[in-house]
Coordinates of C-alpha atoms in Angstrom, one line a residue:
M1 CA 64.9 84.1 88.8
N2 CA 66.1 86.8 86.3
K3 CA 69.7 86.3 85.2
K4 CA 71.9 89.4 85.8
I5 CA 74.6 91.5 84.3
N6 CA 77.1 92.3 87.0
N7 CA 79.3 95.4 86.8
P8 CA 82.0 95.8 85.9
V9 CA 81.6 93.4 83.0
I10 CA 85.3 93.5 82.4
S11 CA 87.3 94.0 85.6
G12 CA 90.7 95.7 85.9
F13 CA 92.6 98.1 83.7
Y14 CA 90.4 97.8 80.6
P15 CA 89.3 101.4 80.0
D16 CA 87.7 103.3 77.1
P17 CA 85.4 100.4 75.9
T18 CA 84.1 100.5 72.3
I19 CA 81.5 98.0 71.1
C20 CA 79.9 96.7 67.9
R21 CA 77.5 93.9 67.0
V22 CA 77.9 91.6 64.0
G23 CA 74.8 89.3 63.7
E24 CA 74.6 87.4 67.0
D25 CA 78.1 88.3 68.2
Y26 CA 79.3 91.3 70.2
Y27 CA 82.8 92.6 70.1
M28 CA 84.5 95.0 72.3
A29 CA 88.0 96.6 72.4
C30 CA 89.7 98.7 75.1
S31 CA 92.7 100.9 75.6
S32 CA 96.0 99.4 76.7
F33 CA 98.2 102.6 77.0
E34 CA 101.9 101.5 77.3
L35 CA 101.2 97.8 77.7
Y36 CA 102.3 95.3 75.1
P37 CA 100.6 93.7 73.2
G38 CA 98.0 96.3 72.8
I39 CA 94.2 96.9 72.3
P40 CA 92.6 93.8 73.8
V41 CA 89.6 92.5 71.8
F42 CA 86.7 90.7 73.5
H43 CA 83.7 88.6 72.3
S44 CA 80.3 87.9 73.9
K45 CA 77.0 86.4 73.0
D46 CA 75.0 87.8 75.8
L47 CA 76.7 91.0 77.0
V48 CA 77.2 89.3 80.4
H49 CA 80.1 87.0 79.8
W50 CA 83.2 88.1 77.8
E51 CA 86.2 86.2 76.4
Q52 CA 89.4 87.8 75.2
L53 CA 90.0 86.9 71.5
C54 CA 93.3 88.6 71.0
N55 CA 95.4 91.7 71.4
A56 CA 95.0 93.6 68.1
M57 CA 98.4 95.3 68.2
N58 CA 101.7 93.4 68.3
M59 CA 105.2 93.4 66.8
E60 CA 103.9 91.4 63.8
N61 CA 101.8 94.4 62.7
G62 CA 104.3 97.1 63.7
F63 CA 103.1 98.0 67.2
H64 CA 105.3 100.4 69.1
V65 CA 104.9 101.6 72.6
E66 CA 107.4 102.9 75.1
K67 CA 107.6 102.3 78.8
N68 CA 107.4 105.6 80.6
S69 CA 104.6 106.9 82.8
M70 CA 102.0 104.1 82.0
V71 CA 99.6 106.9 80.8
G72 CA 101.0 107.2 77.3
G73 CA 100.8 104.8 74.4
V74 CA 97.5 103.9 72.8
M75 CA 94.1 105.1 74.1
A76 CA 90.5 105.7 73.1
P77 CA 90.0 103.2 70.3
T78 CA 86.8 102.9 68.2
L79 CA 85.9 99.4 66.9
R80 CA 83.5 99.2 64.0
Y81 CA 82.4 96.6 61.4
Y82 CA 81.4 97.3 57.8
N83 CA 80.9 95.1 54.7
G84 CA 83.0 92.2 56.0
V85 CA 85.8 94.2 57.6
F86 CA 86.5 95.2 61.2
Y87 CA 88.1 98.6 61.8
I88 CA 90.0 100.0 64.8
I89 CA 90.8 103.6 64.7
N90 CA 93.1 104.9 67.5
A91 CA 95.9 107.3 68.5
N92 CA 99.4 106.2 69.5
F93 CA 101.2 108.7 71.7
S94 CA 104.4 106.6 71.5
H95 CA 104.5 106.7 67.7
K96 CA 103.0 108.8 64.9
G97 CA 99.5 109.6 66.2
N98 CA 96.3 108.5 64.5
Y99 CA 96.0 105.2 62.6
I100 CA 93.5 102.5 61.4
V101 CA 94.0 98.8 61.5
T102 CA 91.7 96.3 59.8
A103 CA 90.9 92.6 60.0
K104 CA 88.5 90.1 58.4
D105 CA 88.4 88.1 61.7
P106 CA 88.3 90.1 65.0
A107 CA 90.6 87.4 66.5
G108 CA 93.2 88.6 64.0
P109 CA 95.5 88.9 62.4
W110 CA 95.1 92.7 62.2
S111 CA 96.8 94.8 59.5
P112 CA 99.7 97.0 60.0
P113 CA 98.7 100.6 60.8
H114 CA 97.4 102.9 58.1
W115 CA 98.8 106.2 59.4
L116 CA 96.4 109.1 59.1
D117 CA 98.5 112.1 58.2
D118 CA 95.4 114.2 57.5
V119 CA 93.5 113.4 60.8
P120 CA 94.1 116.1 63.5
G121 CA 93.6 115.8 67.2
I122 CA 92.8 112.7 69.3
D123 CA 89.9 110.2 69.9
A124 CA 89.0 109.8 66.2
S125 CA 86.0 107.7 65.4
L126 CA 84.4 106.1 62.3
F127 CA 80.8 106.2 61.4
F128 CA 79.2 104.0 58.6
D129 CA 75.9 105.5 57.6
D130 CA 72.9 103.6 56.2
D131 CA 73.4 105.0 52.7
G132 CA 77.0 103.6 52.4
K133 CA 78.8 106.9 53.2
V134 CA 81.6 106.8 55.7
Y135 CA 82.5 109.6 58.1
I136 CA 85.4 110.3 60.4
L137 CA 85.1 112.5 63.5
G138 CA 87.4 113.5 66.3
T139 CA 88.5 116.1 68.9
G140 CA 90.7 119.2 68.4
N141 CA 90.9 122.9 68.8
V142 CA 88.2 123.6 66.2
W143 CA 85.7 125.8 68.0
D144 CA 86.1 129.6 67.4
N145 CA 85.0 131.2 70.7
G146 CA 84.7 134.6 69.1
A147 CA 87.5 136.0 71.3
G148 CA 90.3 135.3 69.0
S149 CA 91.2 131.8 70.1
M150 CA 90.2 128.3 69.3
E151 CA 88.8 125.9 71.9
H152 CA 88.2 122.2 72.0
G153 CA 85.3 120.8 70.0
I154 CA 84.2 118.0 67.8
W155 CA 84.9 117.9 64.0
L156 CA 83.4 115.7 61.3
A157 CA 84.4 114.9 57.6
E158 CA 83.3 112.5 55.0
Y159 CA 85.8 109.7 54.6
D160 CA 87.3 107.5 51.8
I161 CA 87.7 104.3 53.7
Q162 CA 89.3 102.5 50.8
N163 CA 92.2 104.9 50.6
F164 CA 92.1 106.1 54.2
K165 CA 91.7 109.8 53.3
M166 CA 89.3 112.6 54.1
I167 CA 86.9 113.9 51.5
G168 CA 86.8 117.6 51.9
K169 CA 87.7 119.7 55.0
P170 CA 86.5 118.9 58.5
V171 CA 83.4 120.7 59.8
T172 CA 82.9 121.7 63.4
I173 CA 79.7 120.1 64.6
F174 CA 79.8 120.7 68.4
N175 CA 81.8 122.5 71.1
S176 CA 80.7 121.2 74.5
A177 CA 77.5 120.3 76.2
L178 CA 78.2 122.7 79.1
R179 CA 79.4 126.2 78.5
V180 CA 83.2 126.1 78.7
G181 CA 82.8 122.3 79.4
A182 CA 86.2 120.7 79.9
S183 CA 87.7 118.1 77.5
P184 CA 84.9 117.4 75.0
E185 CA 86.3 114.1 73.5
A186 CA 85.6 110.5 72.5
P187 CA 82.8 111.3 70.0
H188 CA 80.6 108.6 68.4
I189 CA 77.7 109.1 66.0
F190 CA 74.6 106.9 65.7
H191 CA 71.8 107.2 63.2
V192 CA 68.5 106.5 65.1
G193 CA 65.2 107.4 63.5
D194 CA 65.3 110.9 62.0
Y195 CA 68.3 112.1 63.9
Y196 CA 72.1 111.6 64.0
H197 CA 73.0 111.3 67.7
L198 CA 76.4 112.4 68.9
I199 CA 77.7 110.9 72.2
I200 CA 80.8 112.4 73.7
A201 CA 82.8 112.4 77.0
E202 CA 83.2 115.6 78.9
G203 CA 84.7 116.9 82.1
G204 CA 88.0 114.9 82.0
T205 CA 88.4 111.2 82.7
E206 CA 88.6 111.7 86.5
H207 CA 85.9 112.5 89.1
Y208 CA 84.1 115.1 86.8
H209 CA 83.8 112.7 83.9
A210 CA 80.4 112.5 82.1
V211 CA 78.5 111.3 79.1
M212 CA 76.9 114.0 77.0
S213 CA 74.4 113.8 74.1
A214 CA 73.6 116.0 71.1
R215 CA 71.6 115.5 67.9
S216 CA 71.0 116.8 64.4
R217 CA 68.8 115.9 61.4
D218 CA 71.7 116.8 59.2
I219 CA 74.9 114.8 59.8
M220 CA 77.1 117.8 58.9
G221 CA 75.0 120.4 60.8
F222 CA 75.8 121.9 64.1
Y223 CA 74.4 119.6 66.8
E224 CA 71.7 120.5 69.4
G225 CA 72.7 119.7 73.0
N226 CA 70.5 117.4 75.0
P227 CA 68.6 119.5 77.6
A228 CA 69.1 116.6 80.1
N229 CA 72.9 116.7 79.8
P230 CA 74.9 115.0 81.3
V231 CA 73.0 111.9 80.4
M232 CA 75.3 109.8 82.6
T233 CA 77.7 110.9 85.4
H234 CA 78.4 110.2 89.0
R235 CA 80.2 113.5 89.6
N236 CA 77.1 114.8 91.4
M237 CA 77.3 112.0 93.9
G238 CA 80.4 113.1 95.7
F239 CA 83.9 111.9 96.2
K240 CA 82.8 108.8 98.3
C241 CA 80.6 107.3 95.7
P242 CA 81.7 103.6 95.2
I243 CA 81.5 103.9 91.4
T244 CA 83.2 107.0 90.2
N245 CA 84.7 108.6 87.0
V246 CA 81.8 107.4 84.9
G247 CA 82.0 108.4 81.2
H248 CA 83.3 107.7 77.7
A249 CA 80.3 105.7 76.4
D250 CA 79.7 103.7 73.2
L251 CA 76.3 102.3 72.2
V252 CA 75.1 99.0 70.7
E253 CA 71.6 97.9 69.4
L254 CA 70.3 94.4 70.1
P255 CA 68.2 92.3 67.7
D256 CA 65.0 93.2 69.5
G257 CA 65.6 96.9 69.1
S258 CA 66.8 97.5 72.7
W259 CA 70.0 99.4 73.4
Y260 CA 72.9 99.2 75.8
A261 CA 75.9 101.5 76.5
V262 CA 79.4 100.4 77.6
M263 CA 81.5 103.0 79.4
L264 CA 84.4 103.3 81.8
A265 CA 84.2 103.8 85.5
S266 CA 86.3 103.2 88.6
R267 CA 85.6 101.3 91.8
L268 CA 86.5 103.4 94.8
I269 CA 88.6 101.4 97.2
A270 CA 88.9 102.2 100.9
G271 CA 87.0 105.4 100.3
E272 CA 89.7 107.2 98.3
C273 CA 91.8 105.0 96.0
K274 CA 91.4 103.7 92.5
N275 CA 93.9 100.9 92.3
L276 CA 92.2 99.1 89.5
G277 CA 92.1 102.1 87.3
R278 CA 89.2 102.6 84.8
E279 CA 87.1 99.4 84.1
T280 CA 84.4 98.5 81.7
F281 CA 80.8 98.9 82.9
I282 CA 77.4 98.5 81.1
C283 CA 73.9 99.8 81.4
P284 CA 70.6 99.7 79.4
V285 CA 69.6 102.7 77.3
V286 CA 66.1 103.6 76.0
W287 CA 65.0 106.4 73.7
E288 CA 62.4 109.0 74.9
R289 CA 61.3 111.9 72.6
D290 CA 64.3 111.1 70.3
W291 CA 66.9 111.4 73.1
P292 CA 68.9 108.6 74.8
L293 CA 68.0 107.8 78.4
F294 CA 70.8 106.0 80.3
S295 CA 70.0 103.5 83.0
P296 CA 66.2 104.2 83.1
E297 CA 64.5 104.6 86.5
T298 CA 67.6 105.4 88.5
G299 CA 69.8 107.5 86.1
K300 CA 73.0 106.1 87.6
L301 CA 75.3 103.2 87.0
E302 CA 74.1 100.2 89.0
W303 CA 76.0 97.2 90.2
E304 CA 73.7 94.9 88.3
Y305 CA 70.9 94.9 85.7
D306 CA 68.6 92.2 84.3
A307 CA 70.4 90.3 81.5
P308 CA 69.0 90.9 78.0
K309 CA 66.2 88.3 77.5
C310 CA 66.7 88.3 73.8
L311 CA 70.3 87.0 74.0
P312 CA 71.4 83.4 74.7
W313 CA 73.1 83.0 78.1
T314 CA 76.6 81.9 77.1
E315 CA 79.3 81.3 79.7
Y316 CA 83.0 80.9 79.0
P317 CA 85.7 79.0 81.0
E318 CA 87.1 81.1 83.9
K319 CA 90.4 82.9 83.3
Q320 CA 93.4 80.8 84.3
N321 CA 95.0 81.8 87.6
Y322 CA 97.8 79.3 88.0
Y323 CA 100.7 79.0 85.6
D324 CA 103.3 76.2 85.8
F325 CA 104.9 77.1 82.5
R326 CA 104.5 73.7 80.9
K327 CA 103.3 75.5 77.8
E328 CA 105.9 77.5 76.0
T329 CA 103.4 80.2 75.1
L330 CA 101.6 82.7 77.3
D331 CA 97.9 83.5 76.9
D332 CA 96.5 87.0 76.0
H333 CA 96.2 88.2 79.5
W334 CA 100.0 88.5 79.9
V335 CA 101.5 91.8 79.1
C336 CA 104.9 93.5 78.9
W337 CA 105.6 97.2 79.6
G338 CA 106.8 98.7 76.3
T339 CA 107.4 96.9 73.0
P340 CA 110.2 94.3 73.8
Y341 CA 112.6 94.7 70.9
E342 CA 115.1 92.3 72.5
K343 CA 114.3 88.8 73.8
F344 CA 114.2 88.9 77.5
Y345 CA 112.4 85.7 78.6
E346 CA 112.3 82.1 77.7
I347 CA 110.0 79.2 78.8
K348 CA 111.8 75.9 78.9
D349 CA 111.7 72.8 81.0
S350 CA 108.6 74.1 82.8
K351 CA 110.4 77.2 84.0
L352 CA 110.1 80.9 83.0
A353 CA 113.5 82.5 82.8
L354 CA 113.7 86.3 82.9
E355 CA 117.0 88.0 82.0
C356 CA 118.5 90.8 84.0
R357 CA 118.3 93.4 81.4
R358 CA 119.8 96.9 81.7
Q359 CA 116.4 98.6 81.8
R360 CA 115.2 99.6 85.2
L361 CA 111.6 99.3 86.4
D362 CA 111.7 102.8 88.0
D363 CA 113.4 104.7 85.1
T364 CA 113.1 108.5 85.2
L365 CA 109.9 109.7 83.6
R366 CA 110.0 111.5 80.2
Q367 CA 108.0 114.1 78.4
M368 CA 105.3 112.5 76.1
S369 CA 105.0 113.4 72.5
M370 CA 103.6 112.2 69.1
S371 CA 106.6 113.4 67.1
G372 CA 107.1 110.0 65.4
E373 CA 110.6 109.7 66.9
T374 CA 110.8 106.3 68.5
S375 CA 113.3 104.3 70.5
E376 CA 113.7 100.6 70.9
E377 CA 115.2 101.0 74.4
Y378 CA 112.1 101.7 76.5
F379 CA 110.8 98.3 77.7
V380 CA 111.6 96.2 80.8
S381 CA 112.2 92.6 81.6
M382 CA 108.8 92.0 83.1
L383 CA 105.7 89.8 82.5
A384 CA 102.6 91.0 84.3
Q385 CA 98.8 90.8 84.5
R386 CA 96.2 93.4 85.4
Q387 CA 94.9 93.4 89.0
C388 CA 91.2 92.7 88.5
E389 CA 89.7 92.7 92.0
P390 CA 90.4 94.8 95.2
D391 CA 91.4 91.6 97.1
T392 CA 94.1 89.7 95.2
I393 CA 96.8 87.2 96.2
V394 CA 99.9 86.9 94.0
T395 CA 102.4 84.1 94.7
A396 CA 105.4 82.8 92.8
Q397 CA 108.3 80.4 93.3
M398 CA 111.6 81.9 92.2
S399 CA 115.2 80.7 91.9
F400 CA 117.7 83.6 91.7
M401 CA 121.0 84.4 93.1
P402 CA 121.6 88.1 92.5
R403 CA 125.0 89.8 92.0
E404 CA 125.7 93.4 93.0
G405 CA 123.3 95.8 91.2
E406 CA 120.9 93.1 90.1
N407 CA 117.4 92.3 91.5
A408 CA 114.4 90.3 90.6
G409 CA 111.0 89.3 92.1
L410 CA 107.4 90.5 92.1
A411 CA 106.3 94.1 91.4
V412 CA 103.1 96.0 91.9
I413 CA 103.0 98.9 89.5
Q414 CA 100.7 102.0 89.2
A415 CA 101.1 105.1 87.0
M416 CA 103.8 107.7 87.3
N417 CA 106.4 105.2 88.8
Y418 CA 104.4 104.5 91.9
Q419 CA 105.5 100.9 92.6
M420 CA 106.3 98.2 95.2
H421 CA 109.0 95.6 94.6
L422 CA 109.4 92.4 96.6
R423 CA 112.9 91.5 95.4
R424 CA 116.0 89.5 96.0
V425 CA 119.2 91.7 96.0
C426 CA 122.9 91.6 96.7
K427 CA 124.0 94.5 98.8
E428 CA 127.7 94.8 99.7
G429 CA 128.0 91.1 99.3
K430 CA 125.0 90.3 101.5
Q431 CA 122.1 88.3 100.1
L432 CA 118.8 90.0 101.1
L433 CA 115.1 90.0 100.5
Q434 CA 113.6 93.5 100.4
L435 CA 110.3 95.3 100.0
V436 CA 110.9 98.7 98.4
A437 CA 108.5 101.5 97.4
A438 CA 109.1 103.8 94.4
S439 CA 107.4 107.2 94.1
T440 CA 107.7 110.2 91.9
E441 CA 107.3 114.0 92.5
Y442 CA 106.1 116.0 89.5
D443 CA 104.3 119.3 88.9
R444 CA 102.2 118.5 85.8
P445 CA 101.1 115.5 83.7
P446 CA 103.8 114.1 81.3
Y447 CA 101.8 115.2 78.2
F448 CA 102.1 118.9 79.2
P449 CA 105.1 121.0 78.0
G450 CA 107.8 121.5 80.7
F451 CA 107.2 118.2 82.5
T452 CA 109.9 117.2 84.9
S453 CA 110.0 114.7 87.7
T454 CA 112.1 113.4 90.6
G455 CA 112.0 109.8 91.7
S456 CA 112.8 108.2 95.0
L457 CA 113.1 104.6 96.3
E458 CA 112.6 103.6 100.0
V459 CA 113.3 100.3 101.6
L460 CA 110.3 99.4 103.7
A461 CA 111.6 96.1 105.1
E462 CA 114.4 93.6 104.5
C463 CA 115.8 90.4 105.9
E464 CA 118.7 88.1 105.0
W465 CA 118.0 85.3 102.6
K466 CA 120.9 83.2 101.4
A467 CA 119.3 80.4 99.3
A468 CA 118.5 80.8 95.6
E469 CA 115.0 79.2 96.0
I470 CA 112.3 81.4 97.5
I471 CA 108.5 81.7 97.5
L472 CA 107.2 85.3 97.3
Q473 CA 103.7 86.4 98.1
I474 CA 101.8 89.7 98.1
E475 CA 98.3 89.5 99.5
I476 CA 96.3 92.6 98.7
E477 CA 93.2 93.3 100.8
K478 CA 92.1 96.6 99.4
E479 CA 94.9 98.9 100.7
R480 CA 96.5 96.5 103.1
F481 CA 99.4 94.6 101.6
T482 CA 100.7 91.5 103.5
I483 CA 104.2 90.6 102.3
R484 CA 105.2 87.0 102.8
Y485 CA 108.1 84.8 101.9
G486 CA 109.5 81.3 102.7
K487 CA 110.7 77.9 101.4
T488 CA 107.2 76.3 101.0
K489 CA 103.8 77.8 100.1
D490 CA 102.2 76.4 103.3
M491 CA 104.8 77.9 105.6
L492 CA 105.4 81.5 104.8
D493 CA 106.7 84.2 107.2
V494 CA 105.4 87.8 107.1
L495 CA 108.1 90.2 106.1
V496 CA 105.9 93.3 106.7
L497 CA 102.4 94.8 106.5
A498 CA 102.5 97.6 104.0
D499 CA 100.1 100.5 103.2
G500 CA 99.0 100.2 99.6
K501 CA 98.0 103.8 99.6
R502 CA 101.7 104.7 99.2
I503 CA 101.5 103.7 95.6
N504 CA 97.9 104.9 95.0
P505 CA 97.8 108.5 96.1
E506 CA 95.0 110.6 94.6
K507 CA 97.5 112.5 92.4
V508 CA 98.3 109.4 90.5
G509 CA 94.7 109.3 89.4
C510 CA 93.2 106.4 87.5
M511 CA 94.4 106.8 83.9
A512 CA 96.1 103.5 84.5
G513 CA 95.3 100.6 86.8
T514 CA 97.6 98.3 88.7
I515 CA 99.6 95.6 87.0
I516 CA 101.4 92.9 89.0
G517 CA 104.0 90.5 87.7
M518 CA 107.5 89.0 87.7
Y519 CA 110.6 91.0 86.8
A520 CA 114.4 91.0 86.6
T521 CA 116.8 93.9 86.1
G522 CA 120.5 94.6 85.9
N523 CA 119.7 98.3 86.8
G524 CA 121.8 99.9 84.0
A525 CA 123.9 96.9 82.9
D526 CA 122.9 93.8 80.9
S527 CA 123.8 90.6 82.6
D528 CA 123.8 86.9 81.8
N529 CA 122.1 86.2 85.1
K530 CA 118.5 85.0 85.0
A531 CA 115.7 84.7 87.5
F532 CA 113.8 81.4 87.1
F533 CA 110.2 81.1 88.0
E534 CA 108.7 77.6 88.7
W535 CA 105.1 78.8 88.9
F536 CA 103.0 82.0 89.3
E537 CA 99.5 82.3 90.8
M538 CA 97.2 85.3 90.8
K539 CA 94.0 84.6 92.7
N540 CA 91.3 87.3 92.5
Q541 CA 89.0 87.1 95.5
K542 CA 85.9 88.3 93.6
K543 CA 83.3 89.7 96.0
M544 CA 80.7 91.8 94.2
P545 CA 80.2 94.9 96.4
R546 CA 76.8 96.2 97.6
G547 CA 75.8 99.4 99.2
N548 CA 78.4 102.1 99.8
E549 CA 81.4 100.1 100.9
L550 CA 84.2 98.6 98.7

């Protein structure tokens, strides 16, 4: 029986994949937006199984992100290797814009950012040519439409990689594959045969997302669009297609000369929701008449493909799902929201203690910018993991006696402050367990000028709970949330059945995926009170979908 690659190859909120090969090893990095630490880096031997090596960005190398809408921070990295050095080029919307970090070992440590003051726009990428020359390319308002205004397009310049400076002025090499095509971005160049091939994303990262292709014999020349564009998309398959938002591809060549593409896509849940955000998928690519052909025979992203026969099948241990906090360090799957400039947790005596910090989980959203002005205030006392499957059970044992204004518990968080909190609170002297839903009304994305928002919080269910000890559980079955609580794991009562669609309306989109974790807050005031967690379990009920239902 042929061994298979199953999609997605990396499940959960791991979008914008970028890949490179070094000998027999394959490395991939993904966007992390406002999560800390940032830019997860993965390793594989067979393109089927992936292990996380590290997060490239952390406080040790000056990483700054700010908790806000979940769709800011760092996005669209490019990972490349050249002459013994790994490079990640990226844009940070919470800091000063474009930067490059380097490492001799992809597992780190990675260098502090080299800020790229001369690199305009977003989604910058590096290309190392066969003759030793290096190029940088990116997205910006560089295309003169002849009507007195500039439109989005792709620019390219030769690059001094030793000094992190452009050589000469950028040249416009492409506008868009389709006339007035929206959001041409995420460019990558590959030298295959007699042509330089340009691969870009187009159509925006939602339903109309697509992969486009162009080529030129001269790397600095204007590129000819592929007559078959888009070379990969699912936008023609309607709003009920179980794999949607397909785009943002990067390519890698295998030792036998075969090619594969990694790209982002979303699994559609309950016919309309995208809780998991944008995930990492893969498909084979062949070359016909000097053009790339994605997913030969079907032309669409499939749930599975034959595994590459030229690569050694290499499995890794399954991701840990139960944590009893006997180790005083957390593995790379744990994330905070915003760079934590103040200590907010401690692992001691097999317990995780979270402080009731002043920062709220549902703070008012702010306008995004890359002004370089930063604040150390925007983080929250929370430790979370990405939800990686549509059916997930999260359970934790907590000891916490809240005072007025404080709360702690479990939180399920999506973009734009769409959240659910299963929390212990003190209300007018009464000790309660509550399930609350947060939501936000807004009229434009936070990266557009004039952004404003109005948040609200609704108590969906509550009951009295006087003891400090409690077991909390959120069982997610697609969009059905079963909320349980009790004194022992084997005897839990149902607090409420909740509709998960409340925090996943279509307007939230899929720029971010769901994270779930433990939190504590003083809601505006620092406190010496702490929530203690004895253990945390996140079980993903992995069932690979088939057909049209998920």
